[in-house]
Amino acid sequence: MPRFTEFETYDVRFPTSLELDGSDAMNADPDYSAAYLILRTDAGDGLEGHGFAFTIGRGNDVQTAAIEALRDHVLGLDVDATLDDLGGFWKSLVHDSQLRWLGPEKGVMHMAIGAVVNAVWDLAAKRAGVPLWKLLADLTPEQIVDLVDFRYLTDALTREEALEILRKAEPGRAERETQLRERGYPAYTTTPGWLGYDDAKLVRLCHEAVADGFTQIKLKVGANLDDDIRRMRLAREAVGPDIRIAIDANQRWDVADAITWINALKPYDVWWVEEPTSPDDILGHAAIAKAIAPTKVATGEHVQNRVVFKQFLQADALSVLQIDSARVAGVNENIAILLLAAKFGVPVCPHAGGVGLCELVQHLSMFDLIAVSGSSDNRVIEYVDHLHEHFLDPVTIEDGHYVAPGRPGFSAELNAETLAGYRFPGGKIWTELKEEGK
Amino acid sequence: MPRFTEFETYDVRFPTSLELDGSDAMNADPDYSAAYLILRTDAGDGLEGHGFAFTIGRGNDVQTAAIEALRDHVLGLDVDATLDDLGGFWKSLVHDSQLRWLGPEKGVMHMAIGAVVNAVWDLAAKRAGVPLWKLLADLTPEQIVDLVDFRYLTDALTREEALEILRKAEPGRAERETQLRERGYPAYTTTPGWLGYDDAKLVRLCHEAVADGFTQIKLKVGANLDDDIRRMRLAREAVGPDIRIAIDANQRWDVADAITWINALKPYDVWWVEEPTSPDDILGHAAIAKAIAPTKVATGEHVQNRVVFKQFLQADALSVLQIDSARVAGVNENIAILLLAAKFGVPVCPHAGGVGLCELVQHLSMFDLIAVSGSSDNRVIEYVDHLHEHFLDPVTIEDGHYVAPGRPGFSAELNAETLAGYRFPGGKIWTELKEEGK
């Protein structure tokens, strides 16, 4: 009877602040980082589960300590029994009667649970010999709802309603899987739009995005309105009228400011505005959504859990829902959120980028397409072309689409060399930077 | 020019789970704990700032690590300049562009900021030679609003509106301070109502509460409806018709269950129901509030920040607002919340208990009475009679009222012996328990 025998954590950081990749109105100088976990068993098959929480630098040590706090919840568990009841495993972490005080279900501790849950799913897919999206897409509706904790959701979505949604999607699964394998899943690119880039770089990257087959791009906004108007105009001229341009304020505004600012950019045809204000402000988003319609409100990368997503949907506070693979408590909670979005008929367009977020979240959108919403209409996964080279199974983009991964697992695994070299503060990269005085 | 020179953290835990004090429907076996901080300076006056985050056991190490992550934000700062601009100091912690990814403004990292901010306020009050409530109550309206970050609040409360509230309260300050010194601040007691107590102990403690001068008690509910009906009946018989009985479900229910359960207890006259569902579920609380009126909904001990409190008020989702001294980012954020409550005309009845929460939060209610809401009508501070003996300046309760503290500071300081003995895992108490096999 194999058991979990090793639980190894790493504080991994990339010095991205040196390049201003990833700069936006709230995140001036991020060092993209991962609080990283490797799980090992004594099954003798050599398979490991990899998972991580994403942070942007300082505090990645705290995030790593939070994952460490779950060590005793995992070590010694029967691997087969755990994988057979991943819904129960999720609850054993999220509802720990002492740890839940640290949230409940939010922030550092909740992201730590996400890292552990995702690592176990990585192992599950590797043991099944399939990519995670395929493992999930082949589950029965009953198996899928067993993964979900409906606590606090039942005023919006019951287990029975979730089953109905999943059963309705069952007949078309095979056809959509074939489509997915042939065409991939639509992507959009944020690469042109970082605030730290000058106008010439913005325009050049806009042209490249169109040439690469993307039908949507995104610009960071919110630091200076005149700059934003100029950048939006340049981008619109560069991509032409048929390419969608989304904007992303990264929580910069209060409600009234958001409405003024967004309306000033409307002449350039804004597809969605992302994170116009605090991610906690459901009612604020609802007020903004009403005032800027038909421009859409998108949010989710900082939405802490399924209970807050539920309310965003109940309040008509978003019309594009952006799941994040490493913000909530892992695959199980994202399935709950996909089901909520399907219930409310709202498209899911995941947040990605950072470290490995593209690698992870593609699996969830592909599962959604096959088994939950049954559609990729008006759905795109964010794509940012940073740091993929550090992953063993990096995403592949072809003609503006994510190619369905074929390798078993959750595509979560960093190269061994990267794990060692970027470990903070002792890894080779950081030692060299320190010597150079940066 | 004195500077902050020492930043010392302690993981302090009390083995309260052995007694079932503090047992409720969601927290079966808490070990009340503090992630504790001592700040020292080179001013040569021997004064220290003490602050802490409260947790209930596992994860207190993570909480302590989060406080440690703020070390470099404090060490080396000019003490006078920091104390002269505590609004700016607050922003320098909360808006750290990398750390905010770990929330933003929620959970472990936000509570850590609360501990640091409160420790600095403890020092400020000691240097001023007055208790914190007095220090705050003597600030001008302009000085008070300078402490508050109005970001994300302006759709409900602007700086100008806050100033108006404070100016309106100014003329009565002296009279209310005299009243406070004479009569104290009303308290209610949770001591009788823990779920782990048997009926005889419940009834005995109810009688004692009335004899001690309390006019309100609180019962934990939510584990079993039949038990709750029986316990509520016994409590009502014991205290008579004139004592208010609140109930506390500690987040146990979904929306529909909450409504059914609360209505079943109504025949025994429920004053308020506390935490009926997820603390993140503003719209759920609003639905419950509507369905159980005129029974009041109370919440706040797990409400993560001022943005969520703002929405609870906007949505009529609570009619009793329960601030907690150690959940949000310290004194400054609680002032914002007191101002929001005053704007909406909702009474603040703080959550307390745990480790030192009574000691801290009394200062905030006393400040509110004198300088913000100007009233203690329908306002009571929770009182739980645990662990006060570990504090240097424990609360004093007389005839059901908190006596205004007179000692300089924030009453936050644990005895040196406690700090050493309860340190986890190496302190004397924990070493002994380990030897006894507990």
Short mmCIF file of N, CA and C in Angstrom, two decimals, chain A residues 12-19 21 29-34 54-58 60 355 387 424 430, chain B residues 98:
data_model
loop_
_atom_site.label_atom_id
_atom_site.label_comp_id
_atom_site.label_asym_id
_atom_site.label_seq_id
_atom_site.Cartn_x
_atom_site.Cartn_y
_atom_site.Cartn_z
N VAL A 12 11.37 29.60 -4.88
CA VAL A 12 11.99 29.85 -6.19
C VAL A 12 11.61 31.24 -6.67
N ARG A 13 12.58 32.04 -7.04
CA ARG A 13 12.27 33.41 -7.49
C ARG A 13 13.05 33.74 -8.77
N PHE A 14 12.36 34.48 -9.65
CA PHE A 14 12.99 34.92 -10.89
C PHE A 14 13.15 36.44 -10.83
N PRO A 15 14.33 36.96 -11.18
CA PRO A 15 14.57 38.41 -11.03
C PRO A 15 13.94 39.22 -12.16
N THR A 16 12.63 39.07 -12.33
CA THR A 16 11.96 39.72 -13.45
C THR A 16 11.89 41.23 -13.31
N SER A 17 12.08 41.74 -12.09
CA SER A 17 11.99 43.20 -11.91
C SER A 17 13.10 43.92 -12.68
N LEU A 18 14.17 43.22 -13.01
CA LEU A 18 15.26 43.85 -13.75
C LEU A 18 14.84 44.22 -15.17
N GLU A 19 13.81 43.57 -15.70
CA GLU A 19 13.40 43.78 -17.10
C GLU A 19 12.11 44.58 -17.23
N ASP A 21 9.31 43.39 -17.27
CA ASP A 21 8.24 42.52 -17.71
C ASP A 21 7.31 42.38 -16.51
N ASP A 29 7.31 46.42 -9.73
CA ASP A 29 8.60 45.75 -9.89
C ASP A 29 8.54 44.31 -9.38
N PRO A 30 7.69 43.50 -10.00
CA PRO A 30 7.53 42.13 -9.50
C PRO A 30 8.74 41.25 -9.80
N ASP A 31 9.09 40.40 -8.83
CA ASP A 31 10.01 39.29 -9.08
C ASP A 31 9.18 38.02 -9.06
N TYR A 32 8.78 37.57 -10.24
CA TYR A 32 7.89 36.42 -10.32
C TYR A 32 8.49 35.21 -9.57
N SER A 33 7.66 34.60 -8.74
CA SER A 33 8.17 33.58 -7.82
C SER A 33 7.19 32.44 -7.67
N ALA A 34 7.70 31.32 -7.21
CA ALA A 34 6.86 30.16 -6.93
C ALA A 34 7.24 29.57 -5.58
N PHE A 54 1.89 30.89 -6.80
CA PHE A 54 2.60 31.96 -7.48
C PHE A 54 2.57 33.22 -6.62
N THR A 55 3.71 33.87 -6.48
CA THR A 55 3.75 35.18 -5.82
C THR A 55 4.64 36.10 -6.66
N ILE A 56 4.80 37.33 -6.24
CA ILE A 56 5.63 38.23 -7.05
C ILE A 56 6.85 38.73 -6.28
N GLY A 57 7.39 37.90 -5.39
CA GLY A 57 8.66 38.22 -4.77
C GLY A 57 8.64 38.16 -3.26
N ARG A 58 8.75 39.33 -2.63
CA ARG A 58 8.74 39.37 -1.17
C ARG A 58 7.52 38.61 -0.65
N ASN A 60 7.40 35.33 -0.63
CA ASN A 60 7.39 33.96 -1.13
C ASN A 60 7.87 32.99 -0.05
N VAL A 355 4.44 32.66 -13.15
CA VAL A 355 5.27 31.46 -13.27
C VAL A 355 4.33 30.27 -13.43
N LEU A 387 9.02 32.94 -19.15
CA LEU A 387 9.45 31.91 -18.21
C LEU A 387 9.02 30.48 -18.57
N PHE A 424 15.81 30.75 -3.72
CA PHE A 424 16.13 32.00 -3.04
C PHE A 424 16.40 31.72 -1.56
N TRP A 430 20.78 34.03 -7.83
CA TRP A 430 20.68 35.08 -6.80
C TRP A 430 22.04 35.39 -6.19
N GLN B 98 4.92 44.07 -3.71
CA GLN B 98 5.09 42.62 -3.84
C GLN B 98 4.26 41.85 -2.80
#
